[in-house]
mmCIF file of C-alpha atoms in Angstrom:
data_model
loop_
_atom_site.group_PDB
_atom_site.id
_atom_site.type_symbol
_atom_site.label_atom_id
_atom_site.label_comp_id
_atom_site.label_asym_id
_atom_site.label_seq_id
_atom_site.Cartn_x
_atom_site.Cartn_y
_atom_site.Cartn_z
ATOM 1 C CA MET L 24 -6.149 20.288 13.095
ATOM 2 C CA GLY L 25 -3.075 18.154 12.564
ATOM 3 C CA ASN L 26 -2.667 15.031 14.659
ATOM 4 C CA ILE L 27 0.336 13.189 13.197
ATOM 5 C CA SER L 28 4.060 13.933 13.056
ATOM 6 C CA LYS L 29 6.375 13.757 10.088
ATOM 7 C CA TYR L 30 8.052 10.673 11.524
ATOM 8 C CA GLN L 31 4.695 8.933 11.949
ATOM 9 C CA LEU L 32 3.807 9.885 8.385
ATOM 10 C CA GLY L 33 7.055 8.445 7.075
ATOM 11 C CA ALA L 34 6.567 5.250 9.089
ATOM 12 C CA MET L 35 3.080 4.785 7.671
ATOM 13 C CA ILE L 36 4.293 5.366 4.094
ATOM 14 C CA ILE L 37 6.996 2.715 4.469
ATOM 15 C CA LEU L 38 4.590 0.178 5.894
ATOM 16 C CA LEU L 39 1.957 0.888 3.280
ATOM 17 C CA GLN L 40 4.443 0.492 0.425
ATOM 18 C CA ILE L 41 5.885 -2.713 1.822
ATOM 19 C CA GLY L 42 2.506 -4.039 3.004
ATOM 20 C CA SER L 43 1.699 -7.215 1.058
ATOM 21 C CA THR L 44 4.216 -6.404 -1.681
ATOM 22 C CA PRO L 45 6.887 -8.980 -0.643
ATOM 23 C CA LEU L 46 4.263 -11.740 -1.119
ATOM 24 C CA PHE L 47 4.703 -11.268 -4.864
ATOM 25 C CA GLU L 48 7.573 -10.948 -7.305
ATOM 26 C CA LEU L 49 6.777 -7.693 -9.088
ATOM 27 C CA GLY L 50 7.318 -7.711 -12.857
ATOM 28 C CA ILE L 51 8.172 -11.398 -13.034
ATOM 29 C CA LYS L 52 6.632 -11.656 -16.528
ATOM 30 C CA ALA L 53 9.762 -9.802 -17.660
ATOM 31 C CA LYS L 54 11.745 -12.760 -16.207
ATOM 32 C CA GLN L 55 15.277 -11.814 -15.124
ATOM 33 C CA ASP L 56 14.553 -8.188 -15.950
ATOM 34 C CA ALA L 57 11.912 -7.999 -13.203
ATOM 35 C CA TRP L 58 14.251 -5.815 -11.140
ATOM 36 C CA LEU L 59 14.350 -3.272 -14.008
ATOM 37 C CA VAL L 60 10.547 -3.275 -13.933
ATOM 38 C CA VAL L 61 10.625 -2.330 -10.240
ATOM 39 C CA LEU L 62 13.265 0.376 -10.873
ATOM 40 C CA ILE L 63 11.252 2.016 -13.695
ATOM 41 C CA SER L 64 8.033 1.683 -11.732
ATOM 42 C CA THR L 65 9.663 3.388 -8.780
ATOM 43 C CA LEU L 66 10.556 6.387 -10.975
ATOM 44 C CA LEU L 67 7.057 6.536 -12.490
ATOM 45 C CA GLY L 68 5.548 6.233 -9.027
ATOM 46 C CA LEU L 69 7.717 9.121 -7.868
ATOM 47 C CA LEU L 70 6.167 11.287 -10.649
ATOM 48 C CA LEU L 71 2.721 10.320 -9.382
ATOM 49 C CA LEU L 72 3.803 11.162 -5.839
ATOM 50 C CA MET L 73 4.838 14.631 -7.071
ATOM 51 C CA LEU L 74 1.347 15.079 -8.526
ATOM 52 C CA PHE L 75 -0.291 14.049 -5.233
ATOM 53 C CA LEU L 76 1.933 16.413 -3.249
ATOM 54 C CA ALA L 77 1.224 19.276 -5.700
ATOM 55 C CA ILE L 78 -2.507 18.741 -5.131
ATOM 56 C CA GLN L 79 -2.105 18.705 -1.385
ATOM 57 C CA HIS L 80 0.079 21.817 -1.368
ATOM 58 C CA ARG L 81 -2.696 23.798 -3.030
ATOM 59 C CA GLU L 82 -5.127 22.863 -0.239
ATOM 60 C CA PRO L 83 -2.952 21.977 2.762
ATOM 61 C CA GLN L 84 -5.853 22.019 5.239
ATOM 62 C CA LYS L 85 -8.149 19.779 3.241
ATOM 63 C CA ASN L 86 -8.221 16.087 2.529
ATOM 64 C CA LEU L 87 -9.046 14.333 -0.734
ATOM 65 C CA ASN L 88 -12.758 14.043 -0.009
ATOM 66 C CA GLN L 89 -13.138 17.758 0.749
ATOM 67 C CA MET L 90 -11.166 18.729 -2.330
ATOM 68 C CA LEU L 91 -13.229 16.509 -4.607
ATOM 69 C CA ILE L 92 -16.480 18.061 -3.397
ATOM 70 C CA GLN L 93 -15.123 21.628 -3.589
ATOM 71 C CA TYR L 94 -13.632 21.394 -7.091
ATOM 72 C CA PHE L 95 -15.916 18.877 -8.768
ATOM 73 C CA GLY L 96 -19.124 20.286 -7.359
ATOM 74 C CA SER L 97 -21.653 18.732 -5.009
ATOM 75 C CA TYR L 98 -23.043 15.975 -7.233
ATOM 76 C CA VAL L 99 -19.972 14.863 -9.154
ATOM 77 C CA GLY L 100 -17.727 15.417 -6.138
ATOM 78 C CA LYS L 101 -19.865 13.309 -3.808
ATOM 79 C CA PHE L 102 -20.158 10.558 -6.427
ATOM 80 C CA THR L 103 -16.357 10.545 -6.781
ATOM 81 C CA VAL L 104 -15.938 10.398 -2.993
ATOM 82 C CA LEU L 105 -18.265 7.384 -2.941
ATOM 83 C CA PHE L 106 -16.226 5.755 -5.717
ATOM 84 C CA TYR L 107 -13.069 6.189 -3.685
ATOM 85 C CA ALA L 108 -14.729 4.878 -0.521
ATOM 86 C CA LEU L 109 -15.814 1.722 -2.359
ATOM 87 C CA ASN L 110 -12.378 1.297 -3.868
ATOM 88 C CA PHE L 111 -10.653 1.720 -0.501
ATOM 89 C CA THR L 112 -13.059 -0.862 0.919
ATOM 90 C CA TYR L 113 -12.130 -3.239 -1.918
ATOM 91 C CA GLU L 114 -8.414 -2.696 -1.275
ATOM 92 C CA SER L 115 -8.855 -3.457 2.412
ATOM 93 C CA MET L 116 -10.755 -6.622 1.535
ATOM 94 C CA ARG L 117 -7.897 -7.808 -0.674
ATOM 95 C CA ASN L 118 -5.405 -7.335 2.121
ATOM 96 C CA LEU L 119 -7.644 -9.119 4.613
ATOM 97 C CA ARG L 120 -7.869 -12.076 2.264
ATOM 98 C CA ASP L 121 -4.072 -11.978 1.787
ATOM 99 C CA PHE L 122 -3.713 -12.251 5.540
ATOM 100 C CA GLY L 123 -6.084 -15.202 5.751
ATOM 101 C CA ASP L 124 -4.556 -17.168 2.853
ATOM 102 C CA LEU L 125 -1.000 -16.467 4.055
ATOM 103 C CA THR L 126 -1.808 -17.844 7.477
ATOM 104 C CA LEU L 127 -3.360 -20.999 5.996
ATOM 105 C CA MET L 128 -0.413 -21.588 3.659
ATOM 106 C CA THR L 129 2.206 -21.136 6.367
ATOM 107 C CA ILE L 130 1.623 -21.616 10.065
ATOM 108 C CA LEU L 131 -2.070 -22.522 10.656
ATOM 109 C CA PRO L 132 -3.244 -24.715 7.832
ATOM 110 C CA GLN L 133 -6.060 -26.349 9.860
ATOM 111 C CA THR L 134 -7.508 -23.116 11.273
ATOM 112 C CA PRO L 135 -10.698 -21.790 9.630
ATOM 113 C CA ILE L 136 -9.900 -18.815 7.456
ATOM 114 C CA SER L 137 -13.074 -17.130 8.771
ATOM 115 C CA LEU L 138 -11.602 -17.072 12.273
ATOM 116 C CA ILE L 139 -8.205 -15.791 11.081
ATOM 117 C CA MET L 140 -9.664 -12.912 9.134
ATOM 118 C CA LEU L 141 -12.113 -12.057 11.930
ATOM 119 C CA ILE L 142 -9.264 -11.682 14.437
ATOM 120 C CA MET L 143 -7.345 -9.378 12.154
ATOM 121 C CA LEU L 144 -10.413 -7.335 11.243
ATOM 122 C CA SER L 145 -11.260 -6.970 14.901
ATOM 123 C CA LEU L 146 -7.823 -5.515 15.603
ATOM 124 C CA SER L 147 -8.235 -3.072 12.696
ATOM 125 C CA ILE L 148 -11.629 -1.940 13.963
ATOM 126 C CA TYR L 149 -10.260 -1.429 17.445
ATOM 127 C CA VAL L 150 -7.376 0.706 16.178
ATOM 128 C CA ILE L 151 -9.629 2.785 13.927
ATOM 129 C CA TYR L 152 -12.022 3.462 16.818
ATOM 130 C CA LYS L 153 -9.047 4.798 18.773
ATOM 131 C CA GLY L 154 -8.420 7.412 16.105
ATOM 132 C CA ILE L 155 -5.911 8.440 13.473
ATOM 133 C CA GLU L 156 -3.303 9.618 15.951
ATOM 134 C CA VAL L 157 -3.213 6.262 17.746
ATOM 135 C CA PHE L 158 -3.108 4.344 14.480
ATOM 136 C CA PHE L 159 -0.181 6.377 13.141
ATOM 137 C CA ARG L 160 1.571 5.915 16.488
ATOM 138 C CA VAL L 161 1.278 2.157 16.018
ATOM 139 C CA ALA L 162 3.047 2.494 12.680
ATOM 140 C CA GLU L 163 5.735 4.606 14.358
ATOM 141 C CA PHE L 164 6.341 1.787 16.857
ATOM 142 C CA ILE L 165 6.336 -1.029 14.254
ATOM 143 C CA VAL L 166 8.490 0.412 11.471
ATOM 144 C CA PRO L 167 11.933 0.258 13.190
ATOM 145 C CA PHE L 168 11.511 -3.482 13.801
ATOM 146 C CA VAL L 169 10.267 -4.056 10.229
ATOM 147 C CA LEU L 170 13.219 -2.210 8.672
ATOM 148 C CA PHE L 171 15.750 -3.866 11.002
ATOM 149 C CA PHE L 172 14.564 -7.402 10.331
ATOM 150 C CA TYR L 173 14.316 -6.884 6.607
ATOM 151 C CA PHE L 174 17.859 -5.601 6.741
ATOM 152 C CA ILE L 175 18.936 -8.723 8.608
ATOM 153 C CA LEU L 176 17.247 -10.977 6.065
ATOM 154 C CA ILE L 177 18.843 -9.169 3.133
ATOM 155 C CA ILE L 178 22.328 -9.312 4.701
ATOM 156 C CA THR L 179 22.052 -12.986 5.666
ATOM 157 C CA SER L 180 20.908 -13.933 2.198
ATOM 158 C CA PHE L 181 24.102 -12.398 0.788
ATOM 159 C CA PHE L 182 26.409 -14.069 3.310
ATOM 160 C CA SER L 183 24.791 -17.476 3.085
ATOM 161 C CA GLY L 184 26.170 -18.007 -0.395
ATOM 162 C CA ILE L 185 22.798 -18.742 -2.024
ATOM 163 C CA THR L 186 22.703 -15.633 -4.192
ATOM 164 C CA HIS L 187 23.947 -15.974 -7.778
ATOM 165 C CA PHE L 188 23.702 -12.713 -9.657
ATOM 166 C CA GLY L 189 24.394 -14.464 -12.944
ATOM 167 C CA ARG L 190 20.694 -15.432 -12.842
ATOM 168 C CA LEU L 191 19.906 -11.767 -13.572
ATOM 169 C CA LEU L 192 21.641 -12.049 -16.943
ATOM 170 C CA PRO L 193 21.329 -11.404 -19.806
ATOM 171 C CA VAL L 194 19.823 -7.964 -19.252
ATOM 172 C CA LEU L 195 17.038 -7.037 -21.710
ATOM 173 C CA GLU L 196 17.305 -10.378 -23.436
ATOM 174 C CA ASN L 197 13.829 -9.890 -24.954
ATOM 175 C CA GLY L 198 14.179 -6.153 -25.487
ATOM 176 C CA ILE L 199 12.744 -3.232 -23.589
ATOM 177 C CA GLN L 200 9.073 -3.753 -24.452
ATOM 178 C CA PRO L 201 8.299 -6.481 -21.852
ATOM 179 C CA VAL L 202 9.918 -4.325 -19.170
ATOM 180 C CA LEU L 203 7.950 -1.244 -20.112
ATOM 181 C CA ARG L 204 4.692 -3.186 -20.344
ATOM 182 C CA GLU L 205 5.118 -4.673 -16.883
ATOM 183 C CA SER L 206 6.279 -1.329 -15.463
ATOM 184 C CA PHE L 207 2.916 0.150 -16.396
ATOM 185 C CA TYR L 208 1.061 -2.307 -14.158
ATOM 186 C CA THR L 209 3.631 -2.372 -11.389
ATOM 187 C CA THR L 210 3.432 1.419 -11.048
ATOM 188 C CA TRP L 211 -0.128 1.110 -9.709
ATOM 189 C CA PHE L 212 0.811 -1.580 -7.201
ATOM 190 C CA PRO L 213 2.389 -0.645 -4.890
ATOM 191 C CA PHE L 214 3.878 2.706 -5.808
ATOM 192 C CA GLY L 215 0.774 4.477 -7.114
ATOM 193 C CA GLN L 216 -1.119 3.574 -3.966
ATOM 194 C CA MET L 217 0.590 6.546 -2.349
ATOM 195 C CA MET L 218 -2.484 8.491 -3.441
ATOM 196 C CA VAL L 219 -4.285 7.305 -0.335
ATOM 197 C CA PHE L 220 -2.236 9.822 1.628
ATOM 198 C CA LEU L 221 -4.267 12.572 0.030
ATOM 199 C CA VAL L 222 -6.769 11.521 2.667
ATOM 200 C CA PHE L 223 -4.258 11.877 5.520
ATOM 201 C CA TRP L 224 -1.706 14.571 4.685
ATOM 202 C CA SER L 225 -4.032 17.321 5.937
ATOM 203 C CA TYR L 226 -3.765 15.914 9.459
ATOM 204 C CA LEU L 227 -0.034 16.469 9.577
ATOM 205 C CA ASN L 228 0.827 18.844 12.403
ATOM 206 C CA GLU L 229 3.712 20.426 10.490
ATOM 207 C CA LYS L 230 2.853 20.934 6.825
ATOM 208 C CA LYS L 231 6.262 22.452 5.984
ATOM 209 C CA GLY L 232 8.101 19.115 6.008
ATOM 210 C CA MET L 233 5.364 17.087 4.338
ATOM 211 C CA SER L 234 7.034 16.647 0.938
ATOM 212 C CA GLY L 235 10.463 15.809 2.257
ATOM 213 C CA ALA L 236 9.178 13.237 4.742
ATOM 214 C CA SER L 237 6.961 11.626 2.100
ATOM 215 C CA ILE L 238 9.654 11.388 -0.555
ATOM 216 C CA ARG L 239 12.282 10.059 1.848
ATOM 217 C CA ALA L 240 9.970 7.350 3.155
ATOM 218 C CA TYR L 241 8.905 6.475 -0.415
ATOM 219 C CA ILE L 242 12.575 6.036 -1.454
ATOM 220 C CA VAL L 243 13.401 3.884 1.581
ATOM 221 C CA SER L 244 10.503 1.525 0.892
ATOM 222 C CA ALA L 245 11.271 1.447 -2.849
ATOM 223 C CA ILE L 246 14.888 0.398 -2.152
ATOM 224 C CA LEU L 247 13.747 -2.352 0.127
ATOM 225 C CA ILE L 248 11.244 -3.642 -2.425
ATOM 226 C CA LEU L 249 13.925 -3.562 -5.145
ATOM 227 C CA LEU L 250 16.424 -5.462 -2.977
ATOM 228 C CA THR L 251 13.978 -8.218 -2.099
ATOM 229 C CA ASN L 252 13.027 -8.478 -5.772
ATOM 230 C CA ILE L 253 16.692 -8.874 -6.794
ATOM 231 C CA ILE L 254 17.402 -11.391 -4.073
ATOM 232 C CA ASN L 255 14.491 -13.580 -5.128
ATOM 233 C CA LEU L 256 15.775 -13.594 -8.701
ATOM 234 C CA ALA L 257 19.371 -14.226 -7.652
ATOM 235 C CA VAL L 258 18.437 -17.073 -5.315
ATOM 236 C CA LEU L 259 15.554 -18.838 -7.029
ATOM 237 C CA GLY L 260 16.106 -17.787 -10.638
ATOM 238 C CA PRO L 261 13.396 -16.237 -12.825
ATOM 239 C CA GLU L 262 11.749 -19.559 -13.770
ATOM 240 C CA PHE L 263 11.243 -20.842 -10.239
ATOM 241 C CA THR L 264 10.376 -17.393 -8.924
ATOM 242 C CA GLY L 265 7.637 -17.124 -11.545
ATOM 243 C CA ILE L 266 5.858 -20.279 -10.296
ATOM 244 C CA SER L 267 6.565 -19.756 -6.617
ATOM 245 C CA THR L 268 3.559 -19.063 -4.405
ATOM 246 C CA ILE L 269 5.461 -16.791 -1.983
ATOM 247 C CA PRO L 270 8.942 -16.225 -3.455
ATOM 248 C CA LEU L 271 10.509 -14.336 -0.548
ATOM 249 C CA LEU L 272 9.473 -17.011 1.940
ATOM 250 C CA GLN L 273 10.979 -19.763 -0.208
ATOM 251 C CA THR L 274 14.163 -17.670 -0.578
ATOM 252 C CA ILE L 275 14.517 -17.205 3.139
ATOM 253 C CA GLN L 276 14.027 -20.921 3.750
ATOM 254 C CA LEU L 277 17.271 -21.579 1.900
ATOM 255 C CA ILE L 278 19.385 -19.349 4.198
ATOM 256 C CA GLN L 279 21.857 -21.295 6.273
ATOM 257 C CA ILE L 280 24.965 -19.800 7.876
ATOM 258 C CA ALA L 281 27.311 -22.064 9.842
ATOM 259 C CA GLU L 282 24.394 -24.387 10.576
ATOM 260 C CA VAL L 283 23.268 -21.914 13.227
ATOM 261 C CA PHE L 284 21.399 -19.111 11.456
ATOM 262 C CA GLU L 285 18.611 -20.739 9.512
ATOM 263 C CA ARG L 286 14.822 -21.179 9.369
ATOM 264 C CA PHE L 287 13.799 -17.555 9.374
ATOM 265 C CA ASP L 288 10.290 -18.499 8.198
ATOM 266 C CA ALA L 289 8.508 -17.287 11.309
ATOM 267 C CA LEU L 290 10.286 -13.930 11.164
ATOM 268 C CA VAL L 291 9.311 -13.378 7.531
ATOM 269 C CA ILE L 292 5.686 -14.253 8.261
ATOM 270 C CA LEU L 293 5.623 -11.755 11.134
ATOM 271 C CA LEU L 294 6.955 -9.079 8.786
ATOM 272 C CA PHE L 295 4.229 -9.949 6.297
ATOM 273 C CA TYR L 296 1.613 -9.746 9.080
ATOM 274 C CA ALA L 297 2.812 -6.281 10.178
ATOM 275 C CA GLY L 298 2.693 -4.834 6.665
ATOM 276 C CA ILE L 299 -0.650 -6.392 5.704
ATOM 277 C CA PHE L 300 -2.298 -5.325 8.955
ATOM 278 C CA ILE L 301 -1.211 -1.682 8.566
ATOM 279 C CA LYS L 302 -2.205 -1.581 4.913
ATOM 280 C CA ALA L 303 -5.640 -3.169 5.421
ATOM 281 C CA THR L 304 -6.371 -0.863 8.320
ATOM 282 C CA LEU L 305 -5.266 2.255 6.408
ATOM 283 C CA TRP L 306 -7.592 1.438 3.499
ATOM 284 C CA HIS L 307 -10.421 0.740 5.970
ATOM 285 C CA LEU L 308 -9.859 4.081 7.709
ATOM 286 C CA ALA L 309 -9.724 5.953 4.378
ATOM 287 C CA ALA L 310 -13.043 4.394 3.378
ATOM 288 C CA VAL L 311 -14.920 5.384 6.516
ATOM 289 C CA LEU L 312 -13.489 8.923 6.404
ATOM 290 C CA GLY L 313 -14.927 9.309 2.889
ATOM 291 C CA LEU L 314 -18.357 8.083 3.979
ATOM 292 C CA ALA L 315 -18.246 10.392 7.026
ATOM 293 C CA GLN L 316 -17.578 13.293 4.711
ATOM 294 C CA LEU L 317 -20.553 12.360 2.525
ATOM 295 C CA PHE L 318 -23.011 12.117 5.386
ATOM 296 C CA HIS L 319 -21.515 14.809 7.636
ATOM 297 C CA THR L 320 -21.224 12.581 10.667
ATOM 298 C CA ASP L 321 -18.674 10.915 12.900
ATOM 299 C CA TYR L 322 -16.584 8.371 10.989
ATOM 300 C CA ARG L 323 -16.888 5.817 13.768
ATOM 301 C CA LYS L 324 -20.503 5.197 12.768
ATOM 302 C CA PHE L 325 -19.260 3.541 9.563
ATOM 303 C CA VAL L 326 -16.415 1.438 10.985
ATOM 304 C CA LEU L 327 -18.520 -1.648 11.750
ATOM 305 C CA PRO L 328 -20.731 -1.577 8.608
ATOM 306 C CA VAL L 329 -17.683 -1.129 6.349
ATOM 307 C CA GLY L 330 -15.859 -3.824 8.331
ATOM 308 C CA ALA L 331 -18.760 -6.207 7.735
ATOM 309 C CA VAL L 332 -18.600 -5.524 3.962
ATOM 310 C CA ILE L 333 -14.846 -6.108 3.980
ATOM 311 C CA TYR L 334 -15.213 -9.357 5.919
ATOM 312 C CA PHE L 335 -17.968 -10.979 3.904
ATOM 313 C CA THR L 336 -16.673 -9.931 0.471
ATOM 314 C CA ALA L 337 -13.287 -11.457 1.423
ATOM 315 C CA PHE L 338 -14.967 -14.887 1.074
ATOM 316 C CA LEU L 339 -15.998 -14.309 -2.542
ATOM 317 C CA PRO L 340 -12.789 -15.777 -4.075
ATOM 318 C CA PRO L 341 -12.901 -19.560 -3.472
ATOM 319 C CA ASN L 342 -9.117 -19.877 -3.268
ATOM 320 C CA TRP L 343 -5.821 -17.949 -3.358
ATOM 321 C CA GLN L 344 -5.362 -18.346 -7.098
ATOM 322 C CA ARG L 345 -8.847 -17.035 -7.874
ATOM 323 C CA HIS L 346 -8.202 -14.155 -5.453
ATOM 324 C CA LEU L 347 -5.169 -13.143 -7.539
ATOM 325 C CA GLU L 348 -7.058 -13.536 -10.815
ATOM 326 C CA ILE L 349 -9.836 -11.241 -9.608
ATOM 327 C CA GLY L 350 -7.245 -8.634 -8.698
ATOM 328 C CA ASP L 351 -5.835 -8.788 -12.237
ATOM 329 C CA ILE L 352 -9.285 -8.475 -13.774
ATOM 330 C CA VAL L 353 -10.280 -5.448 -11.650
ATOM 331 C CA SER L 354 -6.945 -3.629 -12.171
ATOM 332 C CA LYS L 355 -6.238 -4.456 -15.803
ATOM 333 C CA GLN L 356 -9.497 -5.178 -17.634
ATOM 334 C CA PHE L 357 -11.638 -2.632 -15.740
ATOM 335 C CA MET L 358 -8.738 -0.159 -15.462
ATOM 336 C CA VAL L 359 -9.724 0.726 -11.895
ATOM 337 C CA ASN L 360 -6.164 1.462 -10.771
ATOM 338 C CA PRO L 361 -5.361 4.034 -13.484
ATOM 339 C CA ILE L 362 -8.751 5.723 -12.938
ATOM 340 C CA TYR L 363 -8.494 6.305 -9.196
ATOM 341 C CA ILE L 364 -4.683 6.655 -8.984
ATOM 342 C CA GLU L 365 -3.876 8.744 -12.031
ATOM 343 C CA ILE L 366 -6.817 9.992 -14.073
ATOM 344 C CA ILE L 367 -9.018 11.477 -11.320
ATOM 345 C CA PRO L 368 -6.114 13.130 -9.443
ATOM 346 C CA ALA L 369 -4.803 14.581 -12.748
ATOM 347 C CA ILE L 370 -8.233 16.013 -13.526
ATOM 348 C CA LEU L 371 -8.512 17.362 -10.012
ATOM 349 C CA PHE L 372 -5.136 19.095 -10.305
ATOM 350 C CA ILE L 373 -6.059 20.624 -13.644
ATOM 351 C CA VAL L 374 -9.330 21.972 -12.223
ATOM 352 C CA MET L 375 -7.411 23.386 -9.239
ATOM 353 C CA LEU L 376 -4.994 25.159 -11.599
ATOM 354 C CA ILE L 377 -7.842 26.620 -13.614
ATOM 355 C CA ARG L 378 -9.740 27.873 -10.616
ATOM 356 C CA GLY L 379 -6.617 28.919 -8.747
ATOM 357 C CA ASP L 380 -8.428 28.962 -5.409
ATOM 358 C CA GLY L 381 -5.938 27.024 -3.311
ATOM 359 C CA ASN L 382 -3.266 29.686 -2.974
ATOM 360 C CA LYS L 383 -5.650 32.638 -2.842
ATOM 361 C CA ARG L 384 -7.260 31.785 0.472
ATOM 362 C CA ARG L 385 -6.785 34.605 2.950
ATOM 363 C CA ARG L 386 -4.339 33.978 5.736
ATOM 364 C CA GLY L 387 -5.859 33.237 9.082
ATOM 365 C CA SER L 388 -9.024 31.647 7.721
ATOM 366 C CA PRO L 389 -10.104 28.659 9.860
ATOM 367 C CA PRO L 390 -9.493 25.167 8.459
ATOM 368 C CA PRO L 391 -12.516 23.181 7.330
ATOM 369 C CA SER L 392 -14.218 20.750 9.631
ATOM 370 C CA SER L 393 -12.981 17.205 9.726
ATOM 371 C CA PRO L 394 -14.888 13.995 10.326
ATOM 372 C CA LEU L 395 -12.217 13.129 12.865
ATOM 373 C CA GLN L 396 -13.115 16.097 15.091
#
């Protein structure tokens, strides 16, 4: 049975897409053409979103885990569900570590990272125990403030006189190949991560507006990501942006209007916190729902064990730089992102088309059981 509204769904999509994304300058290896990378990645991500929505429309009452078991069979399907649960756990761990390192680099450099991450993880566990409806309601409450304050930061950066759009020129100085190469990787993060909503779309209380709400929220978040990307380039320039630890934070530190409006650092950090918290918690919830489906039990039984795995594996990278390097190795060398974001969903959709079961279900048949019930 559905538990979330279209507005709550849209809010969660926006917060997931933003998440930890502003910590990085997407596509910076393409230098001043990084904004083109984001634009192309947005369009490619939209195609992936269409694939995910097409999958969900064929089985509107089922989530990803249930579809994988039904269409891939018991053994292959359950193995794939376990693969997704492990990957969602890994993604949550990365966001938890982002939260810890961000706090150390900005406002609490003397505080043990173990305590910082434990506090955030405890909040995530508490929200997950409260259930999916409460969690999505939190996103509904947070998103207006996030969008408003990002809007304020973007406007003030323009009026402060620190933006120089000449730094975005010349366009395609090194040709189109660097842009296309970087677009391939940027599509997976953050735009391809929309696939996690295959776990949650089935809980929408009004399936009719699912696609429209999802696409609108996706476009809003993509525009915001594109604008922050452009502002970083226009303020810092591609060279300095490329070596900056947190480009957006350093951009905002330069804002000064009439010697009154300045030092927005704390506001930016709060925005980072909101996005990272929502994203880490969503991955955590997706992981425990998958395990609950495998073992046919209440998902709450896995919240603490999965949380423990997330917490202790977050200490594996010795520092921030190594944390980023591990992310590149997993996503690029092991091709984990293309596998779970594109390849498996594409195979699933093909199997669904071949079997043709989704649209042939008799009307009035009861929806499948859910680990949330």
